[in-house]
Short mmCIF file of C-alpha atoms in Angstrom, two decimals:
data_model
loop_
_atom_site.label_atom_id
_atom_site.label_comp_id
_atom_site.label_asym_id
_atom_site.label_seq_id
_atom_site.Cartn_x
_atom_site.Cartn_y
_atom_site.Cartn_z
CA MET A 1 -29.43 94.79 -63.51
CA LEU A 2 -29.08 97.74 -65.86
CA ASP A 3 -28.55 101.11 -64.20
CA VAL A 4 -31.35 103.59 -65.02
CA VAL A 5 -29.02 106.61 -64.85
CA ARG A 6 -26.74 105.04 -67.46
CA LEU A 7 -29.73 104.20 -69.63
CA ARG A 8 -30.77 107.87 -69.47
CA VAL A 9 -27.27 108.82 -70.63
CA LEU A 10 -27.50 106.42 -73.59
CA VAL A 11 -30.92 107.78 -74.57
CA ALA A 12 -29.60 111.35 -74.43
CA VAL A 13 -26.60 110.43 -76.60
CA ALA A 14 -28.91 108.73 -79.11
CA ARG A 15 -31.22 111.74 -79.20
CA LYS A 16 -28.53 114.43 -79.36
CA GLY A 17 -25.96 112.61 -81.49
CA SER A 18 -22.90 113.65 -79.49
CA LEU A 19 -21.37 113.35 -76.03
CA THR A 20 -21.10 117.11 -75.68
CA ALA A 21 -24.76 117.76 -76.47
CA ALA A 22 -25.88 114.89 -74.23
CA ALA A 23 -23.75 116.21 -71.36
CA LYS A 24 -25.28 119.68 -71.77
CA GLU A 25 -28.83 118.29 -71.75
CA LEU A 26 -28.18 116.16 -68.65
CA HIS A 27 -26.10 118.84 -66.87
CA TYR A 28 -23.18 116.40 -66.65
CA SER A 29 -19.57 116.84 -67.64
CA GLN A 30 -18.48 115.14 -70.84
CA PRO A 31 -16.07 112.80 -68.96
CA SER A 32 -19.00 111.77 -66.76
CA VAL A 33 -21.08 110.87 -69.83
CA SER A 34 -18.16 108.85 -71.23
CA HIS A 35 -17.78 107.07 -67.90
CA HIS A 36 -21.47 106.12 -67.77
CA LEU A 37 -21.32 104.76 -71.31
CA ALA A 38 -18.21 102.74 -70.54
CA ARG A 39 -19.84 101.27 -67.41
CA LEU A 40 -23.00 100.46 -69.41
CA GLU A 41 -20.91 98.63 -72.00
CA ALA A 42 -19.27 96.68 -69.18
CA GLU A 43 -22.68 95.80 -67.70
CA THR A 44 -24.12 94.65 -71.03
CA GLY A 45 -21.00 93.08 -72.51
CA ALA A 46 -21.79 94.85 -75.78
CA ARG A 47 -20.12 97.68 -77.67
CA LEU A 48 -22.72 100.45 -77.71
CA VAL A 49 -20.86 103.37 -79.34
CA GLN A 50 -18.08 103.73 -81.87
CA ARG A 51 -15.84 106.58 -82.88
CA VAL A 52 -16.44 108.16 -86.30
CA GLY A 53 -13.91 110.86 -87.06
CA ARG A 54 -14.17 113.37 -84.21
CA GLY A 55 -17.65 112.21 -83.26
CA ILE A 56 -19.44 109.03 -82.25
CA ARG A 57 -22.40 106.97 -83.38
CA LEU A 58 -24.35 104.14 -81.84
CA THR A 59 -23.72 100.58 -82.90
CA GLU A 60 -26.64 98.36 -83.81
CA ALA A 61 -26.65 97.05 -80.23
CA GLY A 62 -26.54 100.62 -78.96
CA ARG A 63 -29.50 101.68 -81.10
CA LEU A 64 -31.53 98.66 -79.95
CA LEU A 65 -30.80 99.33 -76.28
CA ALA A 66 -31.46 103.07 -76.67
CA GLU A 67 -34.92 102.40 -78.17
CA ARG A 68 -35.86 100.03 -75.36
CA ALA A 69 -34.35 102.35 -72.75
CA ALA A 70 -36.47 105.27 -74.03
CA GLU A 71 -39.61 103.19 -73.51
CA ILE A 72 -38.51 102.03 -70.04
CA ILE A 73 -37.60 105.53 -68.88
CA GLY A 74 -40.84 106.92 -70.25
CA ARG A 75 -42.84 104.37 -68.28
CA LEU A 76 -40.81 105.09 -65.11
CA ASP A 77 -41.41 108.83 -65.47
CA ALA A 78 -45.11 108.22 -66.07
CA ALA A 79 -45.28 106.02 -62.96
CA ALA A 80 -43.62 108.72 -60.89
CA GLU A 81 -46.12 111.26 -62.20
CA GLU A 82 -49.06 108.99 -61.39
CA LEU A 83 -47.76 108.34 -57.87
CA ALA A 84 -47.27 112.06 -57.31
CA GLU A 85 -50.93 112.61 -58.21
CA HIS A 86 -52.06 109.99 -55.72
CA VAL A 87 -50.05 111.34 -52.82
CA GLY A 88 -50.89 114.94 -53.61
CA LEU A 89 -47.39 116.19 -54.33
CA ARG A 90 -48.59 118.22 -57.33
CA SER A 91 -51.78 119.21 -59.07
CA GLY A 92 -51.20 116.73 -61.88
CA ARG A 93 -51.26 116.81 -65.64
CA ALA A 94 -52.90 114.98 -68.51
CA ARG A 95 -50.94 114.56 -71.74
CA LEU A 96 -52.78 114.02 -75.01
CA ALA A 97 -51.48 113.41 -78.53
CA ALA A 98 -54.13 113.88 -81.22
CA PHE A 99 -54.41 114.13 -85.00
CA PRO A 100 -55.08 117.56 -86.59
CA SER A 101 -58.78 117.30 -87.49
CA ALA A 102 -59.61 116.22 -83.93
CA LEU A 103 -57.67 119.19 -82.57
CA GLY A 104 -59.67 121.41 -84.91
CA THR A 105 -63.08 120.08 -83.86
CA PHE A 106 -63.92 118.40 -80.56
CA ILE A 107 -60.62 118.53 -78.63
CA PRO A 108 -61.08 122.22 -77.62
CA THR A 109 -64.47 121.29 -76.14
CA ALA A 110 -62.88 118.40 -74.25
CA ALA A 111 -60.16 120.74 -72.95
CA ARG A 112 -62.79 123.22 -71.73
CA LEU A 113 -64.78 120.46 -70.00
CA LEU A 114 -61.64 119.10 -68.35
CA SER A 115 -60.63 122.54 -67.12
CA ALA A 116 -64.11 123.19 -65.71
CA ALA A 117 -64.21 119.86 -63.87
CA HIS A 118 -60.59 119.91 -62.67
CA PRO A 119 -59.21 123.47 -62.61
CA ALA A 120 -55.88 122.39 -61.12
CA LEU A 121 -55.24 119.75 -63.78
CA ARG A 122 -52.84 120.85 -66.53
CA LEU A 123 -53.58 119.58 -70.04
CA GLU A 124 -50.67 119.19 -72.46
CA LEU A 125 -51.58 118.78 -76.16
CA THR A 126 -49.36 117.46 -78.94
CA GLU A 127 -50.36 117.23 -82.60
CA MET A 128 -49.39 113.83 -83.95
CA GLU A 129 -50.61 111.39 -86.58
CA PRO A 130 -51.61 107.97 -85.16
CA PRO A 131 -48.32 106.02 -85.57
CA GLU A 132 -46.28 108.77 -83.91
CA ALA A 133 -48.93 109.26 -81.20
CA LEU A 134 -48.82 105.54 -80.37
CA ARG A 135 -45.02 105.66 -80.12
CA LEU A 136 -45.33 108.50 -77.59
CA LEU A 137 -47.91 106.45 -75.69
CA ARG A 138 -45.73 103.33 -75.57
CA SER A 139 -42.75 105.36 -74.34
CA GLY A 140 -44.83 106.98 -71.58
CA ARG A 141 -44.55 110.49 -73.01
CA VAL A 142 -48.33 110.91 -73.32
CA ASP A 143 -51.19 109.43 -71.30
CA VAL A 144 -53.74 109.19 -74.11
CA ALA A 145 -53.21 108.90 -77.87
CA LEU A 146 -56.19 109.94 -79.95
CA ILE A 147 -55.95 107.91 -83.14
CA PHE A 148 -57.98 106.77 -86.11
CA ARG A 149 -57.91 103.57 -88.10
CA TYR A 150 -59.75 102.13 -91.08
CA ASP A 151 -61.06 98.60 -91.49
CA ASP A 152 -58.00 97.87 -93.65
CA THR A 153 -55.47 99.33 -91.17
CA ALA A 154 -53.06 96.81 -89.62
CA PRO A 155 -53.82 95.93 -85.96
CA GLU A 156 -52.12 97.95 -83.24
CA GLU A 157 -49.50 96.33 -81.02
CA ASN A 158 -50.33 94.36 -77.89
CA GLY A 159 -50.57 96.35 -74.67
CA ILE A 160 -52.54 99.19 -76.26
CA ARG A 161 -56.16 99.45 -75.11
CA MET A 162 -58.51 101.08 -77.63
CA ILE A 163 -61.58 103.00 -76.42
CA HIS A 164 -63.96 103.69 -79.30
CA LEU A 165 -65.16 107.29 -79.51
CA LEU A 166 -66.84 107.77 -82.89
CA ASP A 167 -67.09 106.69 -86.53
CA ASP A 168 -66.11 109.28 -89.09
CA PRO A 169 -67.30 108.78 -92.71
CA SER A 170 -65.09 109.78 -95.65
CA TYR A 171 -66.07 112.10 -98.47
CA LEU A 172 -64.94 112.46 -102.05
CA VAL A 173 -63.86 116.09 -102.47
CA CYS A 174 -63.92 117.56 -106.00
CA SER A 175 -63.99 120.90 -107.76
CA GLY A 176 -67.05 119.79 -109.78
CA PRO A 177 -69.79 117.19 -109.42
CA ALA A 178 -68.43 114.37 -107.25
CA GLY A 179 -70.19 111.42 -108.84
CA GLU A 180 -68.90 107.94 -108.01
CA LEU A 181 -65.38 106.98 -107.04
CA ALA A 182 -64.92 104.93 -110.21
CA ASP A 183 -65.76 108.00 -112.33
CA HIS A 184 -62.37 109.43 -111.42
CA ALA A 185 -60.09 106.57 -112.44
CA GLU A 186 -58.16 108.88 -114.80
CA SER A 187 -58.05 111.89 -112.47
CA SER A 188 -55.14 113.23 -110.45
CA TRP A 189 -55.39 112.54 -106.74
CA ILE A 190 -54.11 114.23 -103.60
CA ALA A 191 -53.05 111.96 -100.73
CA GLY A 192 -52.62 112.71 -97.03
CA CYS A 193 -50.75 110.98 -94.20
CA ASP A 194 -49.41 107.44 -94.62
CA ARG A 195 -52.44 105.83 -92.98
CA CYS A 196 -54.84 107.89 -95.14
CA ARG A 197 -52.79 107.22 -98.29
CA SER A 198 -52.90 103.49 -97.64
CA HIS A 199 -56.67 103.63 -97.27
CA LEU A 200 -57.02 105.71 -100.46
CA LEU A 201 -55.09 103.06 -102.40
CA ASP A 202 -57.24 100.30 -100.90
CA ILE A 203 -60.62 101.95 -101.51
CA CYS A 204 -59.68 102.85 -105.11
CA GLU A 205 -58.48 99.30 -105.73
CA LYS A 206 -61.90 98.06 -104.62
CA ALA A 207 -63.44 100.51 -107.11
CA GLY A 208 -61.33 98.95 -109.88
CA PHE A 209 -58.43 101.35 -110.41
CA ALA A 210 -55.12 102.58 -109.01
CA PRO A 211 -55.18 106.33 -108.28
CA ARG A 212 -52.56 108.57 -109.90
CA ILE A 213 -51.29 110.54 -106.91
CA SER A 214 -49.91 113.91 -107.97
CA PHE A 215 -49.71 115.71 -104.62
CA THR A 216 -49.22 114.70 -101.00
CA SER A 217 -50.09 116.94 -98.05
CA ASP A 218 -51.40 116.55 -94.49
CA ASP A 219 -52.68 120.15 -94.50
CA ILE A 220 -56.46 120.06 -95.06
CA VAL A 221 -56.51 123.76 -95.98
CA ALA A 222 -53.84 123.28 -98.66
CA VAL A 223 -55.43 120.06 -99.93
CA GLN A 224 -58.82 121.71 -100.43
CA ALA A 225 -57.21 124.72 -102.09
CA LEU A 226 -55.53 122.36 -104.58
CA VAL A 227 -58.85 120.63 -105.21
CA ALA A 228 -60.66 123.96 -105.66
CA ALA A 229 -58.02 124.98 -108.21
CA GLY A 230 -58.82 121.88 -110.25
CA LEU A 231 -55.46 120.22 -109.61
CA GLY A 232 -56.86 116.96 -108.30
CA LEU A 233 -59.39 115.40 -105.98
CA THR A 234 -59.10 113.68 -102.64
CA LEU A 235 -60.79 111.77 -99.84
CA LEU A 236 -61.32 113.64 -96.58
CA PRO A 237 -63.02 112.51 -93.37
CA GLY A 238 -65.99 114.34 -91.94
CA LEU A 239 -63.99 115.82 -89.06
CA ALA A 240 -61.58 117.43 -91.53
CA LEU A 241 -64.47 119.06 -93.37
CA ARG A 242 -65.93 120.25 -90.07
CA ALA A 243 -62.59 121.82 -89.19
CA HIS A 244 -62.31 123.55 -92.59
CA ARG A 245 -64.52 123.57 -95.69
CA HIS A 246 -63.37 125.42 -98.80
CA PRO A 247 -66.34 127.22 -100.40
CA ASP A 248 -65.43 126.04 -103.93
CA VAL A 249 -65.37 122.27 -103.40
CA GLN A 250 -68.15 119.72 -103.66
CA VAL A 251 -68.31 116.57 -101.55
CA ALA A 252 -70.07 113.21 -101.60
CA GLU A 253 -69.92 110.51 -98.93
CA VAL A 254 -68.05 107.37 -100.02
CA PRO A 255 -69.80 104.14 -98.95
CA GLY A 256 -67.54 101.71 -97.10
CA SER A 257 -64.94 104.35 -96.32
CA THR A 258 -65.26 105.12 -92.63
CA ARG A 259 -62.48 105.72 -90.17
CA HIS A 260 -62.91 104.76 -86.54
CA VAL A 261 -61.64 107.16 -83.89
CA TYR A 262 -60.25 105.80 -80.63
CA ALA A 263 -58.68 107.02 -77.42
CA ALA A 264 -55.71 104.69 -76.95
CA VAL A 265 -54.26 104.10 -73.48
CA TYR A 266 -51.50 101.85 -72.24
CA GLY A 267 -52.59 98.87 -70.17
CA GLU A 268 -55.83 97.96 -68.48
CA PRO A 269 -57.90 100.04 -66.01
CA PRO A 270 -57.96 101.41 -63.43
CA HIS A 271 -56.26 104.34 -65.11
CA PRO A 272 -54.49 107.16 -63.23
CA PRO A 273 -56.92 109.88 -62.09
CA ALA A 274 -55.71 112.43 -64.65
CA THR A 275 -56.01 109.93 -67.49
CA GLU A 276 -59.51 108.92 -66.45
CA ALA A 277 -60.57 112.56 -66.19
CA LEU A 278 -59.29 113.18 -69.71
CA LEU A 279 -61.16 110.15 -71.06
CA VAL A 280 -64.38 111.38 -69.46
CA ALA A 281 -63.92 114.82 -71.03
CA LEU A 282 -63.28 113.29 -74.45
CA ARG A 283 -66.49 111.24 -74.30
CA LYS A 284 -68.54 114.23 -73.17
CA SER A 285 -67.15 116.45 -75.94
CA LEU A 286 -68.72 114.38 -78.72
#
């Protein structure tokens, strides 16, 4: 049986990159951190760290165990939080990771509704694109991950439950008349996050061309400013245009290019009270 305290030490070392920094974060002495690592190596029968000059680095086995340990500890901490809510030891909290255009549109309404219904519940918001938000969810560091996916996006991992919230059409954003997608086969394009970039490549391929991507930015204000300056064109979802619309761009909806927005949770219901309250607020905010 692996010792949870020693797993926490390994995770801290992996995150901080040194024994000294890990000891400071954990409020341990450095010899204590070294002792826990040595005992963990004895328990696992694997070499987890190696000396490099005056520092250390994790071995491949150490990196693998640290990744799994981070997920395990996250789930344990989440379980402790949920139990505390049930027994009334604290007022509780709901932790949400969401992508930028959701934070700029309906998430503030959801936060207001949640606060009105549960004044003692603390909402913690983190801005994250879907892959990073799902990693936080799997590790137990958030309770709900608000994500989007396209029809051509690879399936999410097992254990993640997806609650559909809305469908968000995409728009071609240009400095002049938008026309059809295929009209811009020779134009410069501006791409966004990895998931959006992948969809841009796919939808342009279906239109018969490969886009020449000249700029990459997740910032919808910057992207539209580039478009307005005539430096390229892009695809943006409706939520992004609701959050910010540059006065000098023109848009046209792109058929077959719709992203689907979900609230992702870990595991099956019943959900913890704070998580369920957050899900209710998200549905009502739309």
